[in-house]
mmCIF file with all atom_site columns, C-alpha atoms in Angstrom:
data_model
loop_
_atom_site.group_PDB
_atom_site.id
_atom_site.type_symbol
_atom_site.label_atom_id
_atom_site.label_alt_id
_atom_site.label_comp_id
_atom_site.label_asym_id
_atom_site.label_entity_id
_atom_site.label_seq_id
_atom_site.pdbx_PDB_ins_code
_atom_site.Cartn_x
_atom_site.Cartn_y
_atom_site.Cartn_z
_atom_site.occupancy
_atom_site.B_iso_or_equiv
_atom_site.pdbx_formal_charge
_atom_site.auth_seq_id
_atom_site.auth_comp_id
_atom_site.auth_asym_id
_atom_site.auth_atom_id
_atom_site.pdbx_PDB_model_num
ATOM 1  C CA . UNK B 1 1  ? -163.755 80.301  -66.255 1.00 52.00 ? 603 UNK B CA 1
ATOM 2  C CA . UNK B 1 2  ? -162.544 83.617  -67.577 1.00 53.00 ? 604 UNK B CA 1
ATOM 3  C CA . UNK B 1 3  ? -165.373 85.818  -66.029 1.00 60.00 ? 605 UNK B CA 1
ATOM 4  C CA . UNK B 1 4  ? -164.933 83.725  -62.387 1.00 66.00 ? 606 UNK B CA 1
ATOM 5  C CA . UNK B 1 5  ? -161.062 84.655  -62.387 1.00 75.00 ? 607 UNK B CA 1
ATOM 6  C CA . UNK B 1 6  ? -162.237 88.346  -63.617 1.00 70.00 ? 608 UNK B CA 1
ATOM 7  C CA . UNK B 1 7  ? -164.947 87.929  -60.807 1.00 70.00 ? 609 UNK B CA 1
ATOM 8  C CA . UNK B 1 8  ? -162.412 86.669  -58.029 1.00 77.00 ? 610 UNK B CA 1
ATOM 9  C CA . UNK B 1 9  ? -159.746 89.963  -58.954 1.00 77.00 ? 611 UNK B CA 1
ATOM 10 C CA . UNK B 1 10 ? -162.634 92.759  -58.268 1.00 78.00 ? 612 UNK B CA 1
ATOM 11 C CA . UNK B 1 11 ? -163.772 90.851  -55.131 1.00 83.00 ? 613 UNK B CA 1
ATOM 12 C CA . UNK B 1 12 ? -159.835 90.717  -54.141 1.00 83.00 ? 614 UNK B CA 1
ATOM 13 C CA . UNK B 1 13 ? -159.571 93.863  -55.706 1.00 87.00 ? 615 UNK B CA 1
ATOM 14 C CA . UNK B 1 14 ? -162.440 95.198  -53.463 1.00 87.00 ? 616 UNK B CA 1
ATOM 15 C CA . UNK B 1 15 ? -161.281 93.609  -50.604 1.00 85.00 ? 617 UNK B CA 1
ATOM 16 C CA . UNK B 1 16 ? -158.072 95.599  -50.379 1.00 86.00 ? 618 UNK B CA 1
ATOM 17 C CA . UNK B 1 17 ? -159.724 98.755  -51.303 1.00 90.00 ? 619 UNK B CA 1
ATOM 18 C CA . UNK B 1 18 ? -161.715 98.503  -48.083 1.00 90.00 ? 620 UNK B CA 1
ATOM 19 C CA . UNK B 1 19 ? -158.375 97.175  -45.771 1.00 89.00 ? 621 UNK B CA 1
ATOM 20 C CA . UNK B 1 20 ? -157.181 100.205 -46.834 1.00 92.00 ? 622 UNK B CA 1
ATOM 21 C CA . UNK B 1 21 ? -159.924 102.468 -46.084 1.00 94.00 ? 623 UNK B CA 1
ATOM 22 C CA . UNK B 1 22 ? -159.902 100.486 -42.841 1.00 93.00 ? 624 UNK B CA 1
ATOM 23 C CA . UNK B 1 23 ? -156.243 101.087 -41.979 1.00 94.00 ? 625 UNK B CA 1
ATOM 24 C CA . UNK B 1 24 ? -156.499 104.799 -43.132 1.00 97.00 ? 626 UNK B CA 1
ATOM 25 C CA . UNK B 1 25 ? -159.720 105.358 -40.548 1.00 97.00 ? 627 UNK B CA 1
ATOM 26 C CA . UNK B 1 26 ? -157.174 103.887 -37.596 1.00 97.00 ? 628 UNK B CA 1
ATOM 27 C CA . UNK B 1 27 ? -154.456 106.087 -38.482 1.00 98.00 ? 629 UNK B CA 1
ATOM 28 C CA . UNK B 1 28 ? -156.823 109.154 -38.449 1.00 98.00 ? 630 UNK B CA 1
ATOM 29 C CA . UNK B 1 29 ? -158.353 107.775 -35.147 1.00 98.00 ? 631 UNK B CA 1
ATOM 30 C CA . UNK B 1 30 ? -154.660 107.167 -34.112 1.00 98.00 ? 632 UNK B CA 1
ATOM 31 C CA . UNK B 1 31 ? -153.549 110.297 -34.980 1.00 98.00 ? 633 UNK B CA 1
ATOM 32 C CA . UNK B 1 32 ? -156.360 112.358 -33.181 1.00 98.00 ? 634 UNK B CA 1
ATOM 33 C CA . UNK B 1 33 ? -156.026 110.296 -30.270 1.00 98.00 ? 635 UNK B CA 1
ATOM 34 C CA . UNK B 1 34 ? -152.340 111.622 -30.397 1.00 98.00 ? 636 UNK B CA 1
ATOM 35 C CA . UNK B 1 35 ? -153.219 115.393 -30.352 1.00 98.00 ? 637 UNK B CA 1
ATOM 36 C CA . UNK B 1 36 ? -156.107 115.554 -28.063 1.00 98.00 ? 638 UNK B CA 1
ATOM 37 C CA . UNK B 1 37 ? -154.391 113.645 -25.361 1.00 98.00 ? 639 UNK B CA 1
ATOM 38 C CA . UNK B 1 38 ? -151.012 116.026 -25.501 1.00 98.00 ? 640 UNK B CA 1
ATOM 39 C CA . UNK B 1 39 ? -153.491 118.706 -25.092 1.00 98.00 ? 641 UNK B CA 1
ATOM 40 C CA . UNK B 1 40 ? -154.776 116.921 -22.871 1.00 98.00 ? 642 UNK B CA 1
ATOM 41 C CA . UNK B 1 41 ? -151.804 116.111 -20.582 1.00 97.00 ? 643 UNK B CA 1
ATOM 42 C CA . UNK B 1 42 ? -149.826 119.927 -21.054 1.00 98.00 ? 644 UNK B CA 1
ATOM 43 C CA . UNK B 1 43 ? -153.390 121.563 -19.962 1.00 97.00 ? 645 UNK B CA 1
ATOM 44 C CA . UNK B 1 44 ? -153.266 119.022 -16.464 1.00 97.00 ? 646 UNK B CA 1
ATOM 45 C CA . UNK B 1 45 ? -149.734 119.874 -15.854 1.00 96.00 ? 647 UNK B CA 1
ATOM 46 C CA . UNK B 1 46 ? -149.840 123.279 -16.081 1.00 97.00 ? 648 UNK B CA 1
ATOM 47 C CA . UNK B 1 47 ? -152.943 123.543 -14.345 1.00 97.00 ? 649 UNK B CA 1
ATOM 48 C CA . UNK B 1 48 ? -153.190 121.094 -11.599 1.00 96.00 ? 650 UNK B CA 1
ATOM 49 C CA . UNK B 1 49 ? -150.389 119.204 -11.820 1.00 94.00 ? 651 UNK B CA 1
ATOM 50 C CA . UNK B 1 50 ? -150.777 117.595 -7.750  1.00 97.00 ? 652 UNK B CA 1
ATOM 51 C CA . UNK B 1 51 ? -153.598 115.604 -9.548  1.00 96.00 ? 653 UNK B CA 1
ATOM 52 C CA . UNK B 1 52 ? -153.242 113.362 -13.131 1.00 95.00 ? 654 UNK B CA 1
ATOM 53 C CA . UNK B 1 53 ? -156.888 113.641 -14.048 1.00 96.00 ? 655 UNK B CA 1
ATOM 54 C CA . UNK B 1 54 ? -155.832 113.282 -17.851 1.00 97.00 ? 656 UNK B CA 1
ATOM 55 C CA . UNK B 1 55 ? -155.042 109.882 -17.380 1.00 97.00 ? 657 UNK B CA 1
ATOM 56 C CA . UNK B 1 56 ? -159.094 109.335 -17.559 1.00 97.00 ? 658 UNK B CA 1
ATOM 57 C CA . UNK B 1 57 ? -159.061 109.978 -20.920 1.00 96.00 ? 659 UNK B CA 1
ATOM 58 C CA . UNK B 1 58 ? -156.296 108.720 -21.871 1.00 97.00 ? 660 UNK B CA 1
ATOM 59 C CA . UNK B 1 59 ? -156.864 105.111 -20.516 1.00 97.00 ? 661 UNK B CA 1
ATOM 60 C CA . UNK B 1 60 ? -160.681 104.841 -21.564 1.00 97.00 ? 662 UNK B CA 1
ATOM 61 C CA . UNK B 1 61 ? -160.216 106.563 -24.894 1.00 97.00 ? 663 UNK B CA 1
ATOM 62 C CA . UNK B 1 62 ? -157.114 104.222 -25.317 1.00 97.00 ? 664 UNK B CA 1
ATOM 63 C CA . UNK B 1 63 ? -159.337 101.072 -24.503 1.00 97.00 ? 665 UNK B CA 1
ATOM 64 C CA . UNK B 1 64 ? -161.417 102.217 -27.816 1.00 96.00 ? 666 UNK B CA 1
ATOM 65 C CA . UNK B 1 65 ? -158.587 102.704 -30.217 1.00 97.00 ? 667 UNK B CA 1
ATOM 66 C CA . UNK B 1 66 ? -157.040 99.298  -29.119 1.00 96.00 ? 668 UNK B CA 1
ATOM 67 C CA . UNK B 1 67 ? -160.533 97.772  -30.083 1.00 94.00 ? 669 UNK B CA 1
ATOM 68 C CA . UNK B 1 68 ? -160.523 99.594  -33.320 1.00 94.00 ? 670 UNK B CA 1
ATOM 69 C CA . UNK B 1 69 ? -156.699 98.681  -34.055 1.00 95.00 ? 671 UNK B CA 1
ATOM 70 C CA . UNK B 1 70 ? -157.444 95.166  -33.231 1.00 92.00 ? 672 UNK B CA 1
ATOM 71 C CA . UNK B 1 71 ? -160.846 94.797  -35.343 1.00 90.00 ? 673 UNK B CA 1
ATOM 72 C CA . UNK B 1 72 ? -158.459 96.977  -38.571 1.00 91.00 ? 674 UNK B CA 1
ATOM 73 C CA . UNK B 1 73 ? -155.412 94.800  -37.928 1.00 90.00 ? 675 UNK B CA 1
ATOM 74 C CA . UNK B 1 74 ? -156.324 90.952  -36.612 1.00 87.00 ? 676 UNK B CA 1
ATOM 75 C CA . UNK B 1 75 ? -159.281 90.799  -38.343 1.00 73.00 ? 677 UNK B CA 1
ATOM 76 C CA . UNK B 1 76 ? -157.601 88.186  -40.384 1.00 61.00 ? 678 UNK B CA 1
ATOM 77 C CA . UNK B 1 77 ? -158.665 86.015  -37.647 1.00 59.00 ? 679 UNK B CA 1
ATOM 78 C CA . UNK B 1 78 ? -162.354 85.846  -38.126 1.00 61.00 ? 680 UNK B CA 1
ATOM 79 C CA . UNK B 1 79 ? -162.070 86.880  -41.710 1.00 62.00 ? 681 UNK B CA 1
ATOM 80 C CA . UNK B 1 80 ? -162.576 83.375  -42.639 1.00 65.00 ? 682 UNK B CA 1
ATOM 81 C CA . UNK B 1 81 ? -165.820 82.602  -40.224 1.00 70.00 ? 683 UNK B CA 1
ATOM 82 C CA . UNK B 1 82 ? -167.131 85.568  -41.352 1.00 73.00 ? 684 UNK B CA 1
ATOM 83 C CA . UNK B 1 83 ? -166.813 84.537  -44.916 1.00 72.00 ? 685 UNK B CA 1
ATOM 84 C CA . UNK B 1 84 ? -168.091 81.083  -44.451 1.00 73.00 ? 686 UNK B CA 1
ATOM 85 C CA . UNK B 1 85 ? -171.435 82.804  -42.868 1.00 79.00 ? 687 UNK B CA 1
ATOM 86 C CA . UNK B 1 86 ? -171.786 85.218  -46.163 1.00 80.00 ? 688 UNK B CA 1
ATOM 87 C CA . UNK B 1 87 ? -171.655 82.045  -48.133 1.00 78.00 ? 689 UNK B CA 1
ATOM 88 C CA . UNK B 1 88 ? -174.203 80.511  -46.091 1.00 81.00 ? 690 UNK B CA 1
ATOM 89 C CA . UNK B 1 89 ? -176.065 83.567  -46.516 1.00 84.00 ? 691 UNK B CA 1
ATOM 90 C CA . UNK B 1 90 ? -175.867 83.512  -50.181 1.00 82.00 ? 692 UNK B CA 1
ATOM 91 C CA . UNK B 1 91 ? -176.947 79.922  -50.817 1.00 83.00 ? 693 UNK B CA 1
ATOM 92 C CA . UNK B 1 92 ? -180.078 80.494  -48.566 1.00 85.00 ? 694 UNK B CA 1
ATOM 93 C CA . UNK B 1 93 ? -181.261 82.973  -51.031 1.00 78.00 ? 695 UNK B CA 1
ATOM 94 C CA . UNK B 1 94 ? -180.321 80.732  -54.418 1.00 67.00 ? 696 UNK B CA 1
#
């Protein structure tokens, strides 16, 4: 029983470690997104501002990160579906 609870606190353990990681990778992604797309807007208006072509990347790069924010921070959803498949997974091959 011992080794099972010791067993369940790394997977846990492990778990979190990689949430983390997860949440850290949109931040950066996040953050990027940020800078490019001020660049992106202050080189438009000073340049041509009679036409918003930033707004191309701004939507369509925006349309990623929302994907990638919603996989980091609803995955909770489908973390339990995707659990029940590694299971399945798992007794196939014992």
């Amino acid at each position: 029983m011992m080794h099972t609870n010791h067993a369940n606190s790394l997977n846990a353990r492990e778990n979190a470690r990689r949430q983390v990681e997860r949440k850290l990778g949109f931040y950066s992604h996040l953050t990027v997104y940020l800078l490019v797309n001020s660049g992106l807007m202050i080189l438009n208006l000073l340049n041509s501002p009679q036409h918003f072509w930033a707004v191309g990347p701004l939507l369509g790069w925006g349309i990623g990160l929302a994907f990638h924010g919603i996989g980091v921070f609803l995955r909770g959803a489908g973390a339990g579906w995707k659990q029940r498949m590694i299971e399945n997974e798992m007794r196939k091959h014992h």
